[in-house]
PDB file of C-alpha atoms in Angstrom:
ATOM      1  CA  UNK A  25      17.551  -7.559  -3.493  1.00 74.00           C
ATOM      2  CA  UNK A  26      16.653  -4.721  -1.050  1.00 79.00           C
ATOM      3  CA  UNK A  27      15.245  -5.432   2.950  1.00 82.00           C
ATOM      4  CA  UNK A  28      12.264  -3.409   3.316  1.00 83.00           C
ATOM      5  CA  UNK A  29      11.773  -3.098   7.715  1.00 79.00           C
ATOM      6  CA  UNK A  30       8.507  -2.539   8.182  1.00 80.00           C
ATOM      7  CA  UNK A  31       6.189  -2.146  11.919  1.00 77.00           C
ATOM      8  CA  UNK A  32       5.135  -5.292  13.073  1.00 79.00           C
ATOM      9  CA  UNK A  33       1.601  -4.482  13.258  1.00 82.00           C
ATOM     10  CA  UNK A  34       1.890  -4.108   9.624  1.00 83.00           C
ATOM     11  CA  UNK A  35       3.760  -7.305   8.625  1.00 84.00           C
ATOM     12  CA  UNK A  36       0.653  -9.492   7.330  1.00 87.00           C
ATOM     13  CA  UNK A  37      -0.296  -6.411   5.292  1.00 89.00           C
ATOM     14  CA  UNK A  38       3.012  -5.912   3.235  1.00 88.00           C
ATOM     15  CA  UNK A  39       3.006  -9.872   2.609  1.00 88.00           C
ATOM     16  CA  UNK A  40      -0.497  -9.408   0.972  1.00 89.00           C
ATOM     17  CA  UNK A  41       0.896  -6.176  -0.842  1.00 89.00           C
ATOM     18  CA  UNK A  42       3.860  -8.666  -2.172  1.00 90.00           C
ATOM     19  CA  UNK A  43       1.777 -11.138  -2.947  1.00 91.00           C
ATOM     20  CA  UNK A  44      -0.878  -9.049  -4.639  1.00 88.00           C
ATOM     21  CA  UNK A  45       1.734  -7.669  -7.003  1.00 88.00           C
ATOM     22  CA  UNK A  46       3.241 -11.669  -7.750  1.00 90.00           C
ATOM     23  CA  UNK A  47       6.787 -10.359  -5.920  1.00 89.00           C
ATOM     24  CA  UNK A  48       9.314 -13.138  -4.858  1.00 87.00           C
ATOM     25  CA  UNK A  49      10.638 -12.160  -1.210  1.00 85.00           C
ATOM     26  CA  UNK A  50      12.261 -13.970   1.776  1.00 80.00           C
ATOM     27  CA  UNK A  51      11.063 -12.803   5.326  1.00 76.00           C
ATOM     28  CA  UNK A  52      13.370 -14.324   8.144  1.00 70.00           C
ATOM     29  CA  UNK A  53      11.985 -14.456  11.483  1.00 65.00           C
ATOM     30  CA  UNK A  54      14.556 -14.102  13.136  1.00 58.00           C
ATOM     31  CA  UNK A  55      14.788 -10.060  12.654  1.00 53.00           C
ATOM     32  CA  UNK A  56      12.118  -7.687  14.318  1.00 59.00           C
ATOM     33  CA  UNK A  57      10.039  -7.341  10.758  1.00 68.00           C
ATOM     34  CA  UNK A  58      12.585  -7.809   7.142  1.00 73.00           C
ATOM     35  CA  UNK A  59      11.375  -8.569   3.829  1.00 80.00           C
ATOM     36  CA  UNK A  60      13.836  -9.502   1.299  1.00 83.00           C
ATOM     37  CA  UNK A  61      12.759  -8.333  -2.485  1.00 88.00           C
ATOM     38  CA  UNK A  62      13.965  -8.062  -5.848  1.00 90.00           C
ATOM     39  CA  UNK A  63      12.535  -4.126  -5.780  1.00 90.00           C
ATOM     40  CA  UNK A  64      13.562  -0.665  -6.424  1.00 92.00           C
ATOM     41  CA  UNK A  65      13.726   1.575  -3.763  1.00 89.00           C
ATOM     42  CA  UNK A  66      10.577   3.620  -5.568  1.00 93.00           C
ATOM     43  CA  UNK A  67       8.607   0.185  -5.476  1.00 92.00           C
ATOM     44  CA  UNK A  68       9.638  -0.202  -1.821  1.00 89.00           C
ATOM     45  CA  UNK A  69       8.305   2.876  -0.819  1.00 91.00           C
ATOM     46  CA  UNK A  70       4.998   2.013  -3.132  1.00 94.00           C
ATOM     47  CA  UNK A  71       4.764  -1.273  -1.200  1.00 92.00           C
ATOM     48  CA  UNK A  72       5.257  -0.062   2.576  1.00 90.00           C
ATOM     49  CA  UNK A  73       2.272   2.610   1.779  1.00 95.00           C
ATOM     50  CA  UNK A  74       0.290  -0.296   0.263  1.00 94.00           C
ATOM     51  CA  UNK A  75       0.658  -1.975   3.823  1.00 92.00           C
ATOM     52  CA  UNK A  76      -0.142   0.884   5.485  1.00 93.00           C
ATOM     53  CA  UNK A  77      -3.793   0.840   3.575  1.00 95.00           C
ATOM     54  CA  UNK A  78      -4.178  -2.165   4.139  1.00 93.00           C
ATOM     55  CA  UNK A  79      -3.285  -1.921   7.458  1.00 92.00           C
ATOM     56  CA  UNK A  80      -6.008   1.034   8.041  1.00 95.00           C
ATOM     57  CA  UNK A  81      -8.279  -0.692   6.081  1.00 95.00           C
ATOM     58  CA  UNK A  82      -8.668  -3.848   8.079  1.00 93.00           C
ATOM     59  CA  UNK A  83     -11.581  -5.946   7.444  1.00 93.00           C
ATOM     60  CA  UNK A  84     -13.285  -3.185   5.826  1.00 95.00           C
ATOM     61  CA  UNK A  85     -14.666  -4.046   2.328  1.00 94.00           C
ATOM     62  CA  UNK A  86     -14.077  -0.913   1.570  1.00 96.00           C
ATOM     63  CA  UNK A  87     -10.698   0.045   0.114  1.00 97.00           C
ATOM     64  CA  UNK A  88      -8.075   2.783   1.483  1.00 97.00           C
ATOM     65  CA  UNK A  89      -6.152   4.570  -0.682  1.00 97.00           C
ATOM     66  CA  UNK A  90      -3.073   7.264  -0.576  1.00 97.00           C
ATOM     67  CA  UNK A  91      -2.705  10.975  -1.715  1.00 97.00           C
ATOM     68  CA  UNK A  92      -0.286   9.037  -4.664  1.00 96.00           C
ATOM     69  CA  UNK A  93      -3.113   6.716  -5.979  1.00 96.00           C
ATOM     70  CA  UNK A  94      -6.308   9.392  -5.397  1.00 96.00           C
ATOM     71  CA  UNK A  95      -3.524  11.986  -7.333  1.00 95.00           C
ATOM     72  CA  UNK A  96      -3.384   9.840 -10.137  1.00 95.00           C
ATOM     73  CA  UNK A  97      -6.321   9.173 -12.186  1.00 94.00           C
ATOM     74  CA  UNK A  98      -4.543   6.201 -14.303  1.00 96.00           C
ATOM     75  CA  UNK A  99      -3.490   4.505 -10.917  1.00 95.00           C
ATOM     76  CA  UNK A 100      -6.934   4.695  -8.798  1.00 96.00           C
ATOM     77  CA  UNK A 101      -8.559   3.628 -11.810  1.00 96.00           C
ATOM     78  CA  UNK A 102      -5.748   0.498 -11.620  1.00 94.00           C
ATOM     79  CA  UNK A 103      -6.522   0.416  -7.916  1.00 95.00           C
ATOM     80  CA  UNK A 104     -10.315   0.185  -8.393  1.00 95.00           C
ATOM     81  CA  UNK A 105     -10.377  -2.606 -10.871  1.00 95.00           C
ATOM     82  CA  UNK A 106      -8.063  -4.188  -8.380  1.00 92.00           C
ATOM     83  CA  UNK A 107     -11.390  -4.253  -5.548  1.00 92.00           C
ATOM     84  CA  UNK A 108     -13.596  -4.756  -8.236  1.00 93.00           C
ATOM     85  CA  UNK A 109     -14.723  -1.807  -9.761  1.00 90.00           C
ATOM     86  CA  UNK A 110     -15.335  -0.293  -6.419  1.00 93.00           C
ATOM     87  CA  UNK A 111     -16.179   3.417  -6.434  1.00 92.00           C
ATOM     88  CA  UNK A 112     -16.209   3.810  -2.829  1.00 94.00           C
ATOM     89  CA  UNK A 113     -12.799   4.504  -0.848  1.00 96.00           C
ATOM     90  CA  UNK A 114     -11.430   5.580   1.944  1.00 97.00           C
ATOM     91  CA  UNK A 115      -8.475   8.249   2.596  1.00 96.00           C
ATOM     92  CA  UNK A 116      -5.281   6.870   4.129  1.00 97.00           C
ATOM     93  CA  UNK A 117      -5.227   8.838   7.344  1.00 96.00           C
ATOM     94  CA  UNK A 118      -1.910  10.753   7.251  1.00 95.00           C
ATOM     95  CA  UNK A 119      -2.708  11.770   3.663  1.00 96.00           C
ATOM     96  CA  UNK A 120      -5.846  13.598   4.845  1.00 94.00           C
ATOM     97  CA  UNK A 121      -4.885  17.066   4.574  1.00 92.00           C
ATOM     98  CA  UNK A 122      -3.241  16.939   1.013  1.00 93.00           C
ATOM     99  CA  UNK A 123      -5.831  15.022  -0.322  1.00 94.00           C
ATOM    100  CA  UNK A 124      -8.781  17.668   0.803  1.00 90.00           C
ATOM    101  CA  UNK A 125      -6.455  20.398  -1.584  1.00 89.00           C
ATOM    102  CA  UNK A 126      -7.455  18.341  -4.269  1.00 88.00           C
ATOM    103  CA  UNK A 127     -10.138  19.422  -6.698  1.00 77.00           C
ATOM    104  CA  UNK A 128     -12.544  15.820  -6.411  1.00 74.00           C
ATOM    105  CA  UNK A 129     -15.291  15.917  -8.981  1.00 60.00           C
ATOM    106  CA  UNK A 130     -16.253  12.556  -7.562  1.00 51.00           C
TER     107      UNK A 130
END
């Protein structure tokens, strides 16, 4: 198991990112903001930038995705069946600036 601190503002969003991906955890309240998963570091990282989309996303329809997902054809293509075939996206905000070096056909 690792504990995975996230902001509070930010809590609700990794618990959908969790439950999205069907991951057992254990949050106590009793600690500013701890989840408790059976994860690799790698997947924690992956989940506390899912949150942060999610986050910046709000109730937006549309989705927000990272420099990591945009990078990777294979994964936004993952990520858009995932919000229904949605074409449409928008760029999480600190990955701005490396995703504009990208060469986007789309």
């Amino acid at each position: 198991m690792r504990d995975v601190y996230v902001k509070k503002s930010v809590e609700g969003f990794m618990k959908k990112a969790l439950e999205r991906k069907e991951i057992e955890f254990k949050k106590d309240p009793d600690e500013y903001v701890r989840f408790e998963a059976d994860i690799t570091e790698e997947e924690a990282m992956i989940l506390q930038e899912d949150a942060l989309c999610e986050e910046q996303r709000g109730d937006s329809m549309i989705p927000v995705y990272s420099y990591r997902v945009i990078s990777n054809p294979e994964l936004l293509a993952e990520y858009r069946a995932r919000n229904n075939g949605m074409n449409s996206y928008h760029v999480l905000n600190r990955d701005r600036d490396l995703v504009k070096k990208l060469d986007l056909d789309d």
